[in-house]
Amino acid sequence: MSGGRIPVTLITGAAGEIGQALLHRLAEGGGQPIVTVDLRPLSAGAPGRSHREHFRGDILDPALWEGLLRRYRPTLIFHLAAILSTRAESVPVLAHRVNADGAARVLALAADLATSDEPVRFVFPSSIAVYGLPSQEAKEVAAPVSEDEHLDPATLYGAQKLYVERLGAIVERLGGGLDFRAVRLPGLISSDTLPQGGTSDWAPELIHAAARSEPYSCFVHRGARLPFCAMPDAVEGILRLAFREKSSLTRSAYNLGGASLSAAEIIARVARDFPDLEVRFELDPRRDRIVASWPGAVDDAAARRDFGFAPAHDEETLFSRYLIPGIRRRYQHPVRLPR
Ligand code: NAD
Ligand code: AKB
C-alpha cells in the first residue's frame, strides 16, 4: 500500500482489441493487481485472476480519475484508449480530444503520481501512422523505415501519436520520476477479435470474412502494402518493453515490425486455405491514400537489440500456425465476437 492506496497496473482502452489481449496475458500471470478503464464494459469471460476492478467511463472525465485514484495508485500504465486512424479523420474534434488531450491528461496524472523514489512507468502504443511517405512511388522504393526517418504524418491520428510520443519524452526529461516508453505498432491481426475504425483493417476483415464464407469488399488497391504482426507477438513485444530495465533502452519510441504483405499477397495466401474466398475491390480513395503514406516495412532492429523483441511468427507461420487454425476454431465453434 502507498498512502493507503493499492499499487496497481492500469490499462486504459482495456475493452479494445489490444486491451483484451494484454489484459488476459497480464492477468493470468498473477502479480500486481490490475485496474482497467474503458468507455465500454469488458467483454464477457473472466479477465484473469489479478484483475481487480473495471472503471467504465471517459478518460476525459475528472470524476472517473477521482474515483480511481481514491483507491488505487497506478505504478505501471498502459495507455491504450484512442480513436483509430480512419474514424479519427471523420470525427476530428473528438479524435483530438481523446488522442491528444486525453493522452496528455493521463500523462499528467502519471507525472503527478511519480516521484524519484516511486517512479511511474507509462507505456504508449504509437503507430506506423507517425510516418508519412510522400508518394506511392517513394513508398515502393523505400527501405524498411527506421525510427528517425519520414516523421511527417499525413493523418490527424498520426500527428496525435507523434505528439504524445514527444510529450512523453519531454515530461520524462523534466525529471520527477515519469518513465515513458512507446512502441510504434504495425497493423495487427488477431484470430479472436476484429478491429474497428482503423485503416489497416482490410487484412483482418478479409481473413475473418474468408473463414465465415462471406464475400469481402476490399477498400484498398491490390498492391497496397503494410507490415502486419500477430496480436500475441505485439502483446509480447509491448510487455518486453514494459518490463525491461531502463538502462537497456536507447530510445523512447521503438518500431515493432511484422510481415510486409500486400492485399494481393494476403488474398493469395488466404485462398490456399479458403479456396472459395471471394474478394471485390471497391476502392476507398481516402483510406487507400492513408495506406500509401504508411511504410510497407519498418526496421525494428533497435527493439530486437534493446528489449529482445522476437516475434514468434514470420510471413508464413503468421497464417499457418496462428491465423488459419485460430480462425477456423473460432468459426467452427462460434462464440460471440467482442465486436
Ligand atoms: P480499439 O479501438 O480496439 O480499442 C480502443 C479502446 O479505447 C476501445 O475499447 C474504446 O472504447 C476505448 N476508448 C476510446 N475512447 C475512449 C475514451 N474517451 N475513454 C475511455 N476509453 C476510450 O483499438 P486497439 O486496436 O485495441 O488499439 C489500442 C491502442 O493501440 C490505440 O492507442 C491504437 O492507436 C494503438 N494501435 C493499434 C494498432 C492496431 O493495429 N490495432 C496499431 C497501432 C497502434
Ligand atoms: C489503424 O489502422 O489506425 C491502426 C494503426 C496502424 O495505427 N491499425
XYZ file of C-alpha atoms and ligand atoms in Angstrom:
391
model
C 0.000 0.000 0.000
C 1.185 3.532 -0.701
C -0.524 6.340 1.264
C -3.363 3.858 1.897
C -3.827 3.304 -1.824
C -3.209 -0.021 -3.553
C -0.371 -0.026 -6.134
C -1.794 -1.280 -9.427
C -1.165 -1.705 -13.120
C -3.615 0.421 -15.097
C -4.822 -0.354 -18.627
C -6.900 2.306 -20.393
C -8.807 1.223 -23.523
C -8.893 -2.271 -21.989
C -12.069 -3.313 -23.839
C -10.374 -2.793 -27.212
C -8.582 -5.367 -29.343
C -5.127 -4.949 -27.835
C -6.522 -4.205 -24.384
C -8.352 -7.525 -24.175
C -5.297 -9.493 -25.312
C -2.960 -7.570 -22.998
C -5.289 -7.869 -20.012
C -5.655 -11.640 -20.413
C -1.909 -12.110 -20.841
C -1.041 -9.910 -17.826
C -3.841 -11.016 -15.506
C -3.304 -14.749 -15.998
C 0.203 -14.497 -14.555
C -0.847 -13.145 -11.150
C 1.377 -10.328 -9.946
C 0.370 -6.755 -9.204
C -3.417 -6.132 -9.256
C -4.768 -4.623 -12.465
C -7.453 -1.984 -12.874
C -8.954 -1.121 -16.238
C -10.704 1.841 -17.841
C -12.839 1.992 -20.983
C -15.996 3.619 -22.306
C -17.277 0.094 -22.816
C -17.627 -2.845 -20.444
C -15.008 -5.582 -20.648
C -16.027 -8.431 -22.951
C -17.657 -11.499 -21.447
C -15.357 -14.031 -19.787
C -13.133 -13.788 -16.733
C -10.407 -11.209 -17.354
C -7.895 -13.165 -15.210
C -7.092 -13.602 -11.561
C -5.207 -10.385 -10.908
C -7.886 -8.138 -12.434
C -9.277 -6.039 -9.578
C -11.809 -3.540 -10.975
C -13.108 -2.062 -14.241
C -13.949 1.644 -14.376
C -16.429 2.279 -17.162
C -16.107 5.861 -18.326
C -14.320 8.505 -20.343
C -10.613 9.239 -19.824
C -11.583 12.914 -20.187
C -13.941 12.776 -17.203
C -12.276 14.073 -14.000
C -14.798 12.138 -11.853
C -13.515 8.863 -13.292
C -9.968 9.639 -12.147
C -11.108 10.913 -8.740
C -12.850 7.589 -8.089
C -9.945 5.519 -9.345
C -7.167 7.450 -7.606
C -9.018 7.469 -4.292
C -8.416 3.728 -4.000
C -5.528 2.920 -6.325
C -2.035 4.175 -7.143
C -1.014 3.171 -10.692
C 2.717 2.402 -10.936
C 2.592 0.956 -14.471
C 0.217 2.429 -17.049
C -0.627 1.049 -20.483
C -2.458 3.934 -22.134
C -4.341 2.288 -24.994
C -7.572 4.313 -25.215
C -7.763 6.010 -28.610
C -9.764 6.591 -31.762
C -8.091 4.818 -34.675
C -6.997 6.374 -37.934
C -9.976 6.116 -40.323
C -12.501 7.084 -37.662
C -10.269 9.908 -36.411
C -10.448 11.567 -39.847
C -14.287 11.519 -39.664
C -14.551 12.860 -36.106
C -11.540 15.195 -35.934
C -12.586 17.223 -32.894
C -13.384 14.148 -30.825
C -10.207 12.422 -32.052
C -8.137 15.398 -30.933
C -9.801 15.372 -27.534
C -9.243 11.649 -26.975
C -5.925 11.031 -28.754
C -4.140 14.267 -27.818
C -5.930 15.918 -24.835
C -6.923 12.583 -23.260
C -3.418 11.129 -23.543
C -1.915 14.375 -22.186
C -4.283 14.192 -19.219
C -3.310 10.593 -18.396
C 0.374 11.538 -18.780
C -0.116 14.466 -16.398
C -1.800 12.194 -13.842
C 1.125 9.784 -14.141
C 3.638 12.601 -13.723
C 1.778 13.831 -10.616
C 1.864 10.355 -9.073
C 5.538 9.774 -9.883
C 8.375 10.605 -7.531
C 12.048 9.741 -7.881
C 11.589 7.087 -5.155
C 8.390 5.711 -6.655
C 8.576 6.172 -10.427
C 5.590 5.579 -12.703
C 6.145 3.705 -15.947
C 3.964 4.854 -18.859
C 3.731 2.562 -21.901
C 2.184 4.037 -25.038
C 1.192 2.177 -28.227
C 2.077 4.526 -31.047
C 1.749 3.569 -34.687
C 3.319 3.392 -38.142
C 0.931 6.312 -38.760
C 3.651 8.647 -37.413
C 5.443 8.109 -40.740
C 4.460 9.899 -43.931
C 5.931 8.718 -47.222
C 5.428 11.449 -49.835
C 4.010 9.177 -52.595
C 3.223 5.578 -53.537
C 6.359 5.628 -55.738
C 8.538 6.767 -52.822
C 6.982 4.059 -50.664
C 7.736 1.340 -53.200
C 11.457 2.136 -53.324
C 11.900 2.918 -49.602
C 13.974 0.550 -47.480
C 12.351 -0.603 -44.201
C 11.775 2.688 -42.387
C 13.736 3.291 -39.187
C 12.569 5.405 -36.267
C 14.028 8.786 -37.262
C 13.034 8.803 -40.943
C 9.916 10.168 -42.674
C 8.376 11.607 -39.493
C 5.826 13.591 -41.458
C 2.397 12.104 -40.657
C -0.357 12.514 -43.237
C -3.252 11.962 -40.830
C -4.590 13.597 -37.681
C -4.187 10.252 -35.905
C -0.508 10.016 -36.930
C 0.156 13.583 -35.806
C -1.567 12.894 -32.471
C 0.530 9.753 -31.920
C 3.741 11.652 -32.650
C 2.665 14.484 -30.336
C 2.112 12.078 -27.430
C 5.459 10.364 -28.090
C 7.219 13.730 -27.947
C 5.240 14.952 -24.951
C 6.042 11.781 -23.001
C 9.755 12.075 -23.766
C 9.776 15.735 -22.708
C 7.902 15.107 -19.444
C 10.347 12.304 -18.640
C 13.309 14.604 -19.317
C 11.917 17.175 -16.869
C 12.659 14.655 -14.092
C 10.276 13.736 -11.297
C 10.033 10.015 -11.932
C 7.914 9.559 -15.065
C 9.378 6.740 -17.187
C 7.899 6.969 -20.703
C 8.192 4.208 -23.335
C 6.457 3.880 -26.714
C 6.161 1.238 -29.410
C 5.170 2.098 -32.965
C 2.917 -0.795 -33.913
C 2.247 -2.023 -37.445
C -1.205 -3.313 -38.467
C -2.202 -6.037 -36.023
C -4.168 -9.181 -36.846
C -5.951 -11.241 -34.218
C -7.636 -14.600 -34.718
C -10.038 -13.762 -31.872
C -11.232 -10.202 -32.449
C -11.967 -7.790 -35.291
C -10.727 -4.212 -35.495
C -12.900 -1.151 -35.963
C -12.087 2.302 -37.256
C -8.528 1.607 -38.398
C -7.053 1.778 -41.878
C -5.075 -1.476 -41.711
C -8.408 -3.240 -41.053
C -8.720 -4.701 -44.553
C -6.331 -7.568 -43.746
C -8.064 -8.884 -40.613
C -11.516 -8.208 -42.132
C -10.660 -10.189 -45.245
C -9.271 -13.175 -43.322
C -12.262 -13.338 -40.951
C -14.685 -12.977 -43.909
C -12.964 -15.918 -45.650
C -13.442 -18.115 -42.573
C -17.124 -17.134 -42.401
C -17.519 -17.950 -46.148
C -18.598 -14.353 -46.799
C -17.539 -12.227 -49.792
C -15.294 -9.272 -48.933
C -15.163 -5.762 -50.444
C -11.583 -4.580 -50.169
C -11.188 -0.804 -49.767
C -7.517 -0.594 -50.837
C -5.872 -1.497 -54.153
C -4.253 -4.891 -54.773
C -0.722 -3.596 -54.342
C -1.432 -1.780 -51.030
C 1.265 -2.975 -48.652
C 1.753 -2.675 -44.895
C 3.649 -4.536 -42.193
C 1.358 -6.838 -40.189
C 2.036 -8.513 -36.852
C 0.151 -11.277 -34.997
C -1.622 -9.929 -31.901
C 0.229 -12.251 -29.460
C 3.606 -11.150 -30.886
C 2.690 -7.477 -30.493
C 1.468 -8.015 -26.921
C 4.667 -9.897 -26.091
C 6.694 -7.013 -27.563
C 4.758 -4.434 -25.533
C 5.336 -6.450 -22.350
C 9.041 -6.926 -23.042
C 9.432 -3.177 -23.430
C 7.340 -2.518 -20.315
C 9.418 -4.755 -18.060
C 12.922 -4.086 -19.449
C 15.263 -2.166 -17.162
C 15.630 1.449 -18.256
C 19.406 1.199 -18.655
C 18.944 -1.165 -21.665
C 16.806 1.321 -23.576
C 18.420 3.705 -26.040
C 15.261 5.375 -27.396
C 11.839 6.411 -26.153
C 9.899 5.116 -29.199
C 10.627 1.824 -30.980
C 9.325 0.220 -34.155
C 7.827 -3.249 -33.815
C 7.914 -4.926 -37.216
C 5.834 -7.523 -38.957
C 5.392 -9.385 -42.215
C 5.313 -6.943 -45.140
C 2.248 -8.001 -47.137
C 0.182 -6.531 -49.961
C -3.568 -7.054 -50.315
C -2.912 -9.359 -53.308
C -0.407 -11.432 -51.336
C -2.810 -11.793 -48.398
C -5.622 -12.855 -50.735
C -3.376 -15.442 -52.445
C -2.242 -16.868 -49.097
C -5.745 -16.982 -47.561
C -7.154 -18.611 -50.723
C -4.818 -21.591 -50.177
C -6.853 -22.475 -47.071
C -10.185 -20.952 -48.087
C -10.368 -21.584 -51.868
C -13.905 -20.148 -52.102
C -12.672 -16.734 -50.952
C -14.406 -14.006 -52.965
C -12.878 -10.502 -52.933
C -14.175 -7.468 -54.819
C -12.094 -4.284 -54.943
C -14.188 -1.249 -54.028
C -11.551 1.370 -53.516
C -11.985 3.998 -50.810
C -9.538 6.622 -52.140
C -9.208 8.304 -48.742
C -8.214 5.105 -46.945
C -6.034 3.969 -49.859
C -4.138 7.298 -49.669
C -3.556 6.829 -45.952
C -2.065 3.390 -46.606
C 0.120 4.845 -49.377
C 1.622 7.252 -46.821
C 2.495 4.488 -44.313
C 5.639 2.392 -44.763
C 5.401 -1.071 -46.339
C 8.025 -2.305 -43.872
C 9.743 -0.964 -40.768
C 13.183 -1.587 -39.325
C 12.808 -2.993 -35.806
C 16.494 -3.703 -35.119
C 16.507 -1.360 -32.096
C 13.602 -3.218 -30.433
C 15.281 -6.580 -31.082
C 18.560 -5.334 -29.632
C 17.308 -3.304 -26.652
C 14.436 -5.384 -25.283
C 14.580 -8.671 -27.150
C 11.557 -8.194 -29.428
C 11.386 -11.573 -31.200
C 8.064 -12.252 -32.939
C 7.240 -15.955 -32.954
C 5.605 -15.737 -36.392
C 7.038 -14.952 -39.815
C 5.210 -14.306 -43.079
C 4.202 -17.982 -43.437
C 3.646 -19.051 -39.817
C 1.533 -15.940 -39.168
C -1.054 -17.760 -41.306
C -0.222 -21.458 -40.928
C 0.343 -21.580 -37.154
C -1.658 -18.626 -35.839
C -4.390 -17.138 -38.028
C -5.778 -20.059 -40.004
C -6.054 -22.561 -37.110
C -7.291 -19.875 -34.682
C -9.898 -18.505 -37.057
C -11.099 -21.987 -38.036
C -11.568 -22.827 -34.349
C -13.376 -19.544 -33.767
C -15.955 -20.049 -36.533
C -16.366 -23.818 -36.239
C -17.203 -23.320 -32.582
C -18.660 -19.836 -32.772
C -18.527 -17.681 -29.683
C -19.773 -14.113 -29.685
C -17.066 -11.863 -31.138
C -16.476 -8.908 -28.848
C -17.414 -6.516 -31.647
P -9.571 -0.359 -30.189
O -10.338 0.657 -30.934
O -9.972 -1.794 -30.326
O -9.531 -0.009 -28.640
C -9.520 1.303 -28.157
C -10.382 1.329 -26.905
O -10.348 2.655 -26.376
C -11.854 0.986 -27.186
O -12.283 -0.097 -26.388
C -12.596 2.272 -26.833
O -13.860 2.050 -26.236
C -11.633 2.932 -25.857
N -11.821 4.380 -25.801
C -11.910 5.245 -26.835
N -12.113 6.486 -26.394
C -12.142 6.411 -25.041
C -12.339 7.367 -24.011
N -12.546 8.660 -24.288
N -12.305 6.950 -22.725
C -12.119 5.638 -22.413
N -11.940 4.683 -23.366
C -11.956 5.068 -24.655
O -8.037 -0.189 -30.598
P -6.823 -1.198 -30.391
O -6.539 -1.825 -31.687
O -7.042 -2.045 -29.198
O -5.680 -0.136 -30.130
C -5.206 0.169 -28.846
C -4.115 1.214 -28.986
O -3.082 0.720 -29.850
C -4.596 2.524 -29.605
O -3.933 3.583 -28.973
C -4.153 2.402 -31.053
O -3.937 3.663 -31.610
C -2.860 1.637 -30.918
N -2.502 0.918 -32.143
C -3.275 -0.112 -32.596
C -2.901 -0.777 -33.758
C -3.703 -1.927 -34.306
O -3.452 -2.373 -35.443
N -4.670 -2.462 -33.561
C -1.755 -0.363 -34.458
C -1.026 0.712 -33.980
C -1.390 1.341 -32.793
C -5.009 1.948 -37.777
O -5.143 1.445 -38.908
O -5.466 3.042 -37.430
C -4.163 1.179 -36.781
C -2.752 1.634 -36.834
C -1.805 1.009 -37.786
O -2.378 2.532 -36.098
N -4.312 -0.216 -37.041
